[in-house]
Structures are given as C-alpha cells and as structure tokens.
CSV table of N, CA and C in Angstrom, one decimal:
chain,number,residue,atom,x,y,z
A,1,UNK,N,110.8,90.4,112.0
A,1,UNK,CA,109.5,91.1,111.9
A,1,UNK,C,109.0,91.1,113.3
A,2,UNK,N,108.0,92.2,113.5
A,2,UNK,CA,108.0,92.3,115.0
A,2,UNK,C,106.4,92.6,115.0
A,3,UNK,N,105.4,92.2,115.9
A,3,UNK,CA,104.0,92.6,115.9
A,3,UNK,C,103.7,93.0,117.5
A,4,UNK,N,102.8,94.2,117.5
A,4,UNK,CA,101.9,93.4,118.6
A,4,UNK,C,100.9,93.7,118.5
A,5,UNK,N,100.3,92.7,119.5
A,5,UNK,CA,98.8,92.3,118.9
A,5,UNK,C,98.3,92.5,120.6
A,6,UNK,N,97.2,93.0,120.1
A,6,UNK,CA,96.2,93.7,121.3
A,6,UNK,C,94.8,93.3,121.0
A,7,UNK,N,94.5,92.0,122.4
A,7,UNK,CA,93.1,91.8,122.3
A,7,UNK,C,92.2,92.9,122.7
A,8,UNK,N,91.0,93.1,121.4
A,8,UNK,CA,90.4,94.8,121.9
A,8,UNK,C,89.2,93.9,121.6
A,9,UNK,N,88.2,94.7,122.3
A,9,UNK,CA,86.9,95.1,121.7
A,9,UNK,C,86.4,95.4,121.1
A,10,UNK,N,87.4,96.5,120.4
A,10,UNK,CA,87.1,97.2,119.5
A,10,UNK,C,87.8,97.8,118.9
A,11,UNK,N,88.5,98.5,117.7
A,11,UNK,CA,89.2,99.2,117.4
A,11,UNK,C,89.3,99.7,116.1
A,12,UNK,N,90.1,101.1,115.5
A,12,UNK,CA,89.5,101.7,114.6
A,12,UNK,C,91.1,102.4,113.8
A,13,UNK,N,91.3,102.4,112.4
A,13,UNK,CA,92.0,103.3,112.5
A,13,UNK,C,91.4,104.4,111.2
A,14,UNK,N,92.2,106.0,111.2
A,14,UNK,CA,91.4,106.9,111.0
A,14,UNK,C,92.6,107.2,110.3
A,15,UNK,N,92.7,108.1,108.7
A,15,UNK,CA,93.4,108.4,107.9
A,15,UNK,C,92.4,109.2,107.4
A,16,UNK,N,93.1,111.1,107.3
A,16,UNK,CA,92.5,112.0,107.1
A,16,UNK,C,90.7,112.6,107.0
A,17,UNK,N,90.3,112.3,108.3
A,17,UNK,CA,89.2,112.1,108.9
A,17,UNK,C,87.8,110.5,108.4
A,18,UNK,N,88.7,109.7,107.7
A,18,UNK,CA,88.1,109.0,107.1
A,18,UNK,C,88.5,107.4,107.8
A,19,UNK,N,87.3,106.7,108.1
A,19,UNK,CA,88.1,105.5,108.6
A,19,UNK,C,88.2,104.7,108.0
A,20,UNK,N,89.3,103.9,107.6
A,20,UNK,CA,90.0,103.2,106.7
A,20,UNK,C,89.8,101.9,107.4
A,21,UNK,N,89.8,101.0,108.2
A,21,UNK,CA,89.7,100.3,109.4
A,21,UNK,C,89.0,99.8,110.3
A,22,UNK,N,88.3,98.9,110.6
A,22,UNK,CA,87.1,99.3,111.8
A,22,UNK,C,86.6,97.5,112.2
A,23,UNK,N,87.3,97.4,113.4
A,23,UNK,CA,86.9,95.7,113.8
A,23,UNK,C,86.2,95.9,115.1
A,24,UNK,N,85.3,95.3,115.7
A,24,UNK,CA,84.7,94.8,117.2
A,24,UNK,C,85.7,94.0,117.9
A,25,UNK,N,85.0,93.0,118.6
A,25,UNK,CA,86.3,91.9,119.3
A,25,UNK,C,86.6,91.1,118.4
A,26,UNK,N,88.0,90.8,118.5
A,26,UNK,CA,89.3,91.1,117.8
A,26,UNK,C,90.5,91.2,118.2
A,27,UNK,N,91.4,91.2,117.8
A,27,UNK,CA,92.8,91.6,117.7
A,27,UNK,C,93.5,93.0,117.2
A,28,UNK,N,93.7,93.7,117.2
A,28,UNK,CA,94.6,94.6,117.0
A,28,UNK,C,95.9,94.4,116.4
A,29,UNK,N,96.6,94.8,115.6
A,29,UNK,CA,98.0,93.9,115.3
A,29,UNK,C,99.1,95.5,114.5
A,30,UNK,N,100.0,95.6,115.2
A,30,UNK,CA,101.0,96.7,114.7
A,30,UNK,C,101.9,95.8,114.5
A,31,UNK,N,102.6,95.7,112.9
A,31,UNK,CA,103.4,95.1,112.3
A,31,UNK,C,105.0,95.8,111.6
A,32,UNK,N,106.1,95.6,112.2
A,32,UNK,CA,107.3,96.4,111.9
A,32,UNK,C,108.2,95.3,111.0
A,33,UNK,N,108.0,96.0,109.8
A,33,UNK,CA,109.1,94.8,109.0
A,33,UNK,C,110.8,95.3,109.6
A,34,UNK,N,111.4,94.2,109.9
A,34,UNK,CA,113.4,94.3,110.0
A,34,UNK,C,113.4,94.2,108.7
A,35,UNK,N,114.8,95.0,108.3
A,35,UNK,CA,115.7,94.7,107.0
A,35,UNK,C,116.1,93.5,107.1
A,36,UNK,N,115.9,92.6,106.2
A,36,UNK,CA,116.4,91.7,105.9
A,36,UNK,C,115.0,90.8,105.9
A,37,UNK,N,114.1,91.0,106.4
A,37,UNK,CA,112.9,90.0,106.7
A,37,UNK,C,112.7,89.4,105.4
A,38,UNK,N,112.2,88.1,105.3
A,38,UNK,CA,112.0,87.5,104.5
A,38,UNK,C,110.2,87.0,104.7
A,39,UNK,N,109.8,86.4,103.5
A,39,UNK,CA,108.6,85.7,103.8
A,39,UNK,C,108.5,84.7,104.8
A,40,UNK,N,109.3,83.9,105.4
A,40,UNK,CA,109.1,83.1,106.3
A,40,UNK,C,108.9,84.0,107.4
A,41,UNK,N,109.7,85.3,107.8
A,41,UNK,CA,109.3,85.5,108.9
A,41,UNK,C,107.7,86.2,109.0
A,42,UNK,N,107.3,86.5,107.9
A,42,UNK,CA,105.6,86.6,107.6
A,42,UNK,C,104.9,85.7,107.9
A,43,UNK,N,105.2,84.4,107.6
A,43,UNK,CA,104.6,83.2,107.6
A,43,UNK,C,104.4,83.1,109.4
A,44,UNK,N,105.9,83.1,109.9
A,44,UNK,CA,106.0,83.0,111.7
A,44,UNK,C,104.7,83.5,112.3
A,45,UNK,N,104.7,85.3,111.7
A,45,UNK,CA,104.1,86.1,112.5
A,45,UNK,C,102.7,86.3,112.2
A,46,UNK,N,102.2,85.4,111.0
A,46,UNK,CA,100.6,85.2,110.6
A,46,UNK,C,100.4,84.1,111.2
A,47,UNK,N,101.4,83.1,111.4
A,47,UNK,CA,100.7,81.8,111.8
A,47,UNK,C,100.8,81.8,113.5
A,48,UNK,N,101.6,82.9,114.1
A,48,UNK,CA,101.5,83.1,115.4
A,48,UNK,C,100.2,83.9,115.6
A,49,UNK,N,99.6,84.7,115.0
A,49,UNK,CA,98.6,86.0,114.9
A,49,UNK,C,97.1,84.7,115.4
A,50,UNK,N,97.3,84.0,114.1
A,50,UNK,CA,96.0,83.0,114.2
A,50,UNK,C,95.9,82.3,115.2
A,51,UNK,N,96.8,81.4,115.6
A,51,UNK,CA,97.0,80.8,116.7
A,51,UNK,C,96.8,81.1,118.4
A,52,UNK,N,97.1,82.3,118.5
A,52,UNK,CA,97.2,82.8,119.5
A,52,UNK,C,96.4,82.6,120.6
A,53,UNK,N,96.3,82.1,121.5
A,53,UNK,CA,95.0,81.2,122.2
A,53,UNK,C,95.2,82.5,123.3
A,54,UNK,N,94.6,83.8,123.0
A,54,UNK,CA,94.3,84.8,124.4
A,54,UNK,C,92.9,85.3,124.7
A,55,UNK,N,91.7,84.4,123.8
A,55,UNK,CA,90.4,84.5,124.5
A,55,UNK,C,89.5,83.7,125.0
A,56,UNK,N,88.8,84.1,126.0
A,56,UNK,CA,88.5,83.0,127.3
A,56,UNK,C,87.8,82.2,126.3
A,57,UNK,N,87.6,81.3,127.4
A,57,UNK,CA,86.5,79.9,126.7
A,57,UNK,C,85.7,79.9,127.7
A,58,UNK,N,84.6,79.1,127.8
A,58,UNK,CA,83.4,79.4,128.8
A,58,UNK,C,83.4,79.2,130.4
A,59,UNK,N,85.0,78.9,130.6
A,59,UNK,CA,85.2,78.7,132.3
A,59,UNK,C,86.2,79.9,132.4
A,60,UNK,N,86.3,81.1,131.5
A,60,UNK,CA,87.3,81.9,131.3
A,60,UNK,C,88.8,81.8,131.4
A,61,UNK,N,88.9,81.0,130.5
A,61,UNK,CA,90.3,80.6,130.7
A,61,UNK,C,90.6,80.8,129.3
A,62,UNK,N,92.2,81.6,129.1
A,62,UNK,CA,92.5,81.9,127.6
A,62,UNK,C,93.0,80.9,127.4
A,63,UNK,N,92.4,80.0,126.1
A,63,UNK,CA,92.0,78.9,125.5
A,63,UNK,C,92.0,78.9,123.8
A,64,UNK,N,91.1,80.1,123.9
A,64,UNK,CA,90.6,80.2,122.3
A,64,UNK,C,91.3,81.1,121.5
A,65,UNK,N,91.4,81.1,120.4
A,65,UNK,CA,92.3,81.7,119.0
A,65,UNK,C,91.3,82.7,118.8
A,66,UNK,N,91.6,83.7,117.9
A,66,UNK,CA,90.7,84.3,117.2
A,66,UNK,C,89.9,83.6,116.0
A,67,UNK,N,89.8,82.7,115.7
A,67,UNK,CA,88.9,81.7,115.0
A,67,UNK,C,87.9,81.7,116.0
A,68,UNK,N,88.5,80.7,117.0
A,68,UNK,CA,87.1,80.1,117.8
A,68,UNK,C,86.3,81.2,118.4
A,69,UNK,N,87.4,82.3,118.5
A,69,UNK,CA,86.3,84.0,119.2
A,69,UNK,C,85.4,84.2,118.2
A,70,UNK,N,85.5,84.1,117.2
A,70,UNK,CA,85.0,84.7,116.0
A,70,UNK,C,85.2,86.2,115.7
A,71,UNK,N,86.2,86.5,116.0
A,71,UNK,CA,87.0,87.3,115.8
A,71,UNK,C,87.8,88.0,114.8
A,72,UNK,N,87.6,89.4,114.3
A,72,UNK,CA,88.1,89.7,113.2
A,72,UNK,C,89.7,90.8,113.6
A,73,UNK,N,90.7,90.7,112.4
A,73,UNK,CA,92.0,91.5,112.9
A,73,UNK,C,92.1,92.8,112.3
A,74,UNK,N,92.5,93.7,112.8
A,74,UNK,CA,93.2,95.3,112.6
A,74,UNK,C,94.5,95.3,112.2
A,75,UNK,N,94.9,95.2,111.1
A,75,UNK,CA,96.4,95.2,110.9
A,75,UNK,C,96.7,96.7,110.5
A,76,UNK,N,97.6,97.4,111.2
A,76,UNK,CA,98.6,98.6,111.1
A,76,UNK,C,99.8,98.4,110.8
A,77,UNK,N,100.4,99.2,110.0
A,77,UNK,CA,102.4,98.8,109.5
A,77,UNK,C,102.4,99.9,110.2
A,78,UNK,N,104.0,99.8,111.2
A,78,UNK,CA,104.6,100.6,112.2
A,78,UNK,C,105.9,100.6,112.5
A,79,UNK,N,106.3,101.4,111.1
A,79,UNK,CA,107.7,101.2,111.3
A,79,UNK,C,108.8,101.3,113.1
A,80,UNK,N,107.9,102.0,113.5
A,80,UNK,CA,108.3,102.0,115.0
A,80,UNK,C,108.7,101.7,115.8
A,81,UNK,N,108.4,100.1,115.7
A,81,UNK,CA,108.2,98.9,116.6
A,81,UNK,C,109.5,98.2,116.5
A,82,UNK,N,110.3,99.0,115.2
A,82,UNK,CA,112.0,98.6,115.3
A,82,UNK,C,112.9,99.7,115.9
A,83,UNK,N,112.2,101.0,116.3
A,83,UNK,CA,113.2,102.0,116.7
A,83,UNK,C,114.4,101.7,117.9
A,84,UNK,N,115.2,101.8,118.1
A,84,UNK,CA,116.2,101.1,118.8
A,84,UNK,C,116.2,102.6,119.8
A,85,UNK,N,116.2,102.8,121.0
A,85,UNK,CA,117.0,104.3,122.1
A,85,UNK,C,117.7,103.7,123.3
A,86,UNK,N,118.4,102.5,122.4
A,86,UNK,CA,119.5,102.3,123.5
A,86,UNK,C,120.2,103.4,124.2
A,87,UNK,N,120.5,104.1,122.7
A,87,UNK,CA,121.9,105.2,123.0
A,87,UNK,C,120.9,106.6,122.7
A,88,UNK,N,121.4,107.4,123.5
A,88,UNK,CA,120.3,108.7,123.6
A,88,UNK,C,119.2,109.0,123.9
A,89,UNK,N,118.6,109.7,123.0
A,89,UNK,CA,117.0,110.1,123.4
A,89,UNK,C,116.3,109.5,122.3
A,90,UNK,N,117.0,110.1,121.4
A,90,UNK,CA,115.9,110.0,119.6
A,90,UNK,C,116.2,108.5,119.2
A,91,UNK,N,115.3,108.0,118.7
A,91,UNK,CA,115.5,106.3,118.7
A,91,UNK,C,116.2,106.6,116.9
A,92,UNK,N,116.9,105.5,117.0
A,92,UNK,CA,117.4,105.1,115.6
A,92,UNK,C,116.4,104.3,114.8
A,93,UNK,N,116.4,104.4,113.4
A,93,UNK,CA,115.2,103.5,113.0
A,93,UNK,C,116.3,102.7,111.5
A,94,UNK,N,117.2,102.7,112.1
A,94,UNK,CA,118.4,101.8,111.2
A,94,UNK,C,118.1,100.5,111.2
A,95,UNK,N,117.2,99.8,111.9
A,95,UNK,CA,116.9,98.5,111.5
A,95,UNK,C,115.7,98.2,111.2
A,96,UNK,N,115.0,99.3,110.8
A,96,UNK,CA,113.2,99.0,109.8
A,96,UNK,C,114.0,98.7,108.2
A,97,UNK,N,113.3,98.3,107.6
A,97,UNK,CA,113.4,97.8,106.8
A,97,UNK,C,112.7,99.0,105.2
A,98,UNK,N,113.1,99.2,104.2
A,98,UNK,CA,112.9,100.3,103.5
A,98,UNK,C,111.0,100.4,103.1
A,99,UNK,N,110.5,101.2,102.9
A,99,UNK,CA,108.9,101.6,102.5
A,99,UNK,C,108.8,100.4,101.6
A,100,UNK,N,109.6,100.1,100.2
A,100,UNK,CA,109.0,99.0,99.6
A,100,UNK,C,108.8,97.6,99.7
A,101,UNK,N,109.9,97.2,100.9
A,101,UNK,CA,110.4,95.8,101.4
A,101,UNK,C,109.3,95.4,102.6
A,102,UNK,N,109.0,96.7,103.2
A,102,UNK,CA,108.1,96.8,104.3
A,102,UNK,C,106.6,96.2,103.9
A,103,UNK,N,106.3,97.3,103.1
A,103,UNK,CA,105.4,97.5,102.2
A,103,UNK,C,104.7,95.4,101.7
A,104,UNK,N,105.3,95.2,101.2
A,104,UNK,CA,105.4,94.0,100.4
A,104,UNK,C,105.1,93.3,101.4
A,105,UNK,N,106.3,92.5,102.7
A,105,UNK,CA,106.1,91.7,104.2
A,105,UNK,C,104.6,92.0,104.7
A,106,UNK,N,104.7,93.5,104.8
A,106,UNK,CA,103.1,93.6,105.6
A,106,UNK,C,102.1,93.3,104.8
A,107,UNK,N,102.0,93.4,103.3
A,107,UNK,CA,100.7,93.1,102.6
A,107,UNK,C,100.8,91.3,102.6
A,108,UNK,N,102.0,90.8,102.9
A,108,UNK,CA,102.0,89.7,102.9
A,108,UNK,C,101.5,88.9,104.2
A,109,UNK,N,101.5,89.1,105.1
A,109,UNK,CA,101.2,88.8,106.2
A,109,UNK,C,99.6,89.0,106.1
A,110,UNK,N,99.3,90.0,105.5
A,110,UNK,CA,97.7,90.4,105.6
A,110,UNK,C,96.9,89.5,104.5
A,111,UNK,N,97.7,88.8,103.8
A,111,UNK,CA,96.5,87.6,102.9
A,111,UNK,C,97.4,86.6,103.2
A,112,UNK,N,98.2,86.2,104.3
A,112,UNK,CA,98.7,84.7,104.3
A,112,UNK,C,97.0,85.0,106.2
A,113,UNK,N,97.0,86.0,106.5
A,113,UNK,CA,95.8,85.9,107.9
A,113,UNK,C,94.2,85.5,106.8
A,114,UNK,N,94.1,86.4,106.0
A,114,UNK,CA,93.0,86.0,105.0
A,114,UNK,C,93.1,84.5,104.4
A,115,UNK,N,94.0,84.2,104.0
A,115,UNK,CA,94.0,82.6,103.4
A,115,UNK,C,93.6,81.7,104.5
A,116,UNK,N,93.7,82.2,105.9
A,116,UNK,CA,93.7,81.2,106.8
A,116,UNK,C,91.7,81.7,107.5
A,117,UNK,N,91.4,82.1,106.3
A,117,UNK,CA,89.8,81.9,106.8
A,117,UNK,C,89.6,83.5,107.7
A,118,UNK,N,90.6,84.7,107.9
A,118,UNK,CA,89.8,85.8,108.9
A,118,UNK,C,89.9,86.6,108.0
A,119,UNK,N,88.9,87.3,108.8
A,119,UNK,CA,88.6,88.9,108.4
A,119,UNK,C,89.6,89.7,108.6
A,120,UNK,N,90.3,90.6,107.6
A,120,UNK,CA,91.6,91.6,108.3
A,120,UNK,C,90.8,92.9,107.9
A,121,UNK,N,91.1,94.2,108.5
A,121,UNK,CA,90.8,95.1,108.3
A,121,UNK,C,92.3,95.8,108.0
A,122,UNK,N,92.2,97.2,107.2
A,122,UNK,CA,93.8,97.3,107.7
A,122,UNK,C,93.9,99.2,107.7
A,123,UNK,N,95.3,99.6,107.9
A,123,UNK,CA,95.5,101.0,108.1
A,123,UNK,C,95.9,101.6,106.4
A,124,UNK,N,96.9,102.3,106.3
A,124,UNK,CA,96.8,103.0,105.2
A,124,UNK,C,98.8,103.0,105.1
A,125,UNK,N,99.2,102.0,104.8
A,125,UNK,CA,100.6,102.2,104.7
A,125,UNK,C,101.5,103.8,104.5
A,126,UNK,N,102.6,103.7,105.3
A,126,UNK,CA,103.0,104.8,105.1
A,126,UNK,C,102.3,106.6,105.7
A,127,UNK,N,100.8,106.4,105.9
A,127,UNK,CA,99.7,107.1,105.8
A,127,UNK,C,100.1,108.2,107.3
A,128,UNK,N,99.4,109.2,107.6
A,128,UNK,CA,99.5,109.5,109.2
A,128,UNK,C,98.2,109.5,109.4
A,129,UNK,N,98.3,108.4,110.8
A,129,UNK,CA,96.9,107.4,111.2
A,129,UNK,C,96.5,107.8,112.6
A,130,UNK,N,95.5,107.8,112.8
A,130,UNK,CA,94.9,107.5,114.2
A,130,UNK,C,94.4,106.2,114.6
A,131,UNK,N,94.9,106.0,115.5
A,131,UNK,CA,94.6,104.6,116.0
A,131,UNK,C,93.4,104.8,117.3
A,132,UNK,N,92.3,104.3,117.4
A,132,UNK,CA,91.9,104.3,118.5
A,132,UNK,C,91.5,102.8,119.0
A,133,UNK,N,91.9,102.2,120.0
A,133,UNK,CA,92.4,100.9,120.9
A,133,UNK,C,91.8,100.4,121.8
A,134,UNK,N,90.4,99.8,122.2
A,134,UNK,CA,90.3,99.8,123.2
A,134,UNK,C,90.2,98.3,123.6
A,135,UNK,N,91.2,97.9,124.4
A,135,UNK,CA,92.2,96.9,124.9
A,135,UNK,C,91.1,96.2,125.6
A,136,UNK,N,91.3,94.9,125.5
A,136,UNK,CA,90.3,94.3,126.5
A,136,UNK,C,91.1,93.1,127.3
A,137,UNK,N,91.3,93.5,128.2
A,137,UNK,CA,91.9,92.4,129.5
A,137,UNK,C,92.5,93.5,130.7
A,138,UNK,N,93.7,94.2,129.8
A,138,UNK,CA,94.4,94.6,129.1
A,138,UNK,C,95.2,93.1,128.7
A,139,UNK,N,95.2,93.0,127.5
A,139,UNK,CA,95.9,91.3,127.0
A,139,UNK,C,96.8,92.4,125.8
A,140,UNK,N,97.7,92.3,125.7
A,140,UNK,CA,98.7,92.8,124.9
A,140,UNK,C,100.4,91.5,124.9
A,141,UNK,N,100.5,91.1,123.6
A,141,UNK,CA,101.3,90.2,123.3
A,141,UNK,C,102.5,90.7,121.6
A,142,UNK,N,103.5,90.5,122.7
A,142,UNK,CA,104.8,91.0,121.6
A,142,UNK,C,105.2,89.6,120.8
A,143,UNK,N,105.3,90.2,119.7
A,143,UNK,CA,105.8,89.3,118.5
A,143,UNK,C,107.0,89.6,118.2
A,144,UNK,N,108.3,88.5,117.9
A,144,UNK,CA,109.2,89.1,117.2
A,144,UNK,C,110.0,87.2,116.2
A,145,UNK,N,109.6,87.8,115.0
A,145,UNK,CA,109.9,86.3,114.4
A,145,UNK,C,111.6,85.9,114.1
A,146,UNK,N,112.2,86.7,114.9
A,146,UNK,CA,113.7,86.0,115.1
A,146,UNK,C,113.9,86.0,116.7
A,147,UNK,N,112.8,86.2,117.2
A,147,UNK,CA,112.9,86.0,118.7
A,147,UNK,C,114.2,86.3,119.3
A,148,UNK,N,114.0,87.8,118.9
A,148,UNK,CA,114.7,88.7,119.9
A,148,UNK,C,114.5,89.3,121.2
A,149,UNK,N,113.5,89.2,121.5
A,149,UNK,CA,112.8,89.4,123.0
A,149,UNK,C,112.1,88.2,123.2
C-alpha cells in the first residue's frame, strides 16, 4: 500500500461540482492499494499517517503529529500511485490492486485513522475528482508499507 501525505492548509476534493471533502490544516493523504495488500499493510499506513511528526512545535521544529496540530485528514484512493513507466510512456497499472480489494483497504485505513481519535474527510471512490491542494512547507512524505522506496 502506498500513500502520500501532504501537509496543507487546506484542502478540498470536488466530485461533480459538489464537494465531497473539505479539511483546513491538515494532512492530505492519496492512498494506492497493491494486489495482494492485506490489513496489516492498512494498519502500517494509518499508524504511519497518525504518527507522522511534520508540524512545527513552538521553536518551529517538525515535532508534532497531526493530533498535537489539531489537525484533520483528506483521504483520496488513487489507483495511480502504483502505475509503474519503467518501460515506455503509458504507465502499467498491473500492480493496483482490483476496485473491490482496493475499495475495502482504503475504507479500512479510513476508520482504523478515526478509531485513533481524527477527523477524516474523504473523496468519492472510483469517482472523477478534483483535488484542490494547498501544500504547506511544501512538506510532502511518501508512504509505502512494504518499503519499496
């Protein structure tokens, strides 16, 4: 399973002029289930999401989790984020994992982040989405729960 998570200020996502989505400061988080992913690699990549120590603390030093920010998450599913263009132009997407398997990891990830006390916001699975992003550092942090990169 692969995320990334983008500390924003704000961010929004939009499904057929309607917004479905909508956090302040925050996290951002695009989630790519792999075939074969299991619940633990859910568990990795919620308990990495929470954890994540990328907002200052009062001598500005990234210190604090999105708890202690008081900070709420944007989760989007993106099959994407597995496209492989090693070879050619057009990326392969032979290693996403199918709509229903996906489907399931990403809703799971999004109430194992709720069980742990945050606010998630989320996109529209499967849906065609507008993301609008606005990144704050620019702080952007790749996830991958078999630590492939």
């Amino acid at each position: 399973m692969r995320a990334v998570v983008q500390r924003v200020t704000k961010s929004s996502v939009t499904v057929d002029g309607k917004v479905t989505g909508e956090i302040g400061k925050g996290l951002m988080v695009l989630i790519g289930v792999k075939k074969g992913d299991t619940r633990d690699d859910g568990d990795y990549i919620a308990r990495k999401i929470a954890a994540l120590r990328i907002f200052d603390d009062e001598d500005g030093v990234m210190n604090r989790n999105i708890k202690d920010a008081g900070g709420d998450v944007l989760a989007v599913s993106q099959f994407t984020l597995l496209g492989d263009a090693r070879k050619g132009n057009r990326p392969s997407w032979f290693e996403a994992a199918a709509p229903e398997e996906a489907n399931e990891l990403y809703q799971y990830v999004i109430s194992r982040l709720r069980e742990d006390g945050l606010r998630v916001e989320e996109g529209v699975f499967q849906a065609e989405m507008k993301v609008d992003i606005t990144n704050d550092g620019p702080v952007t942090i790749l996830l991958d729960s078999r630590k492939d990169f």
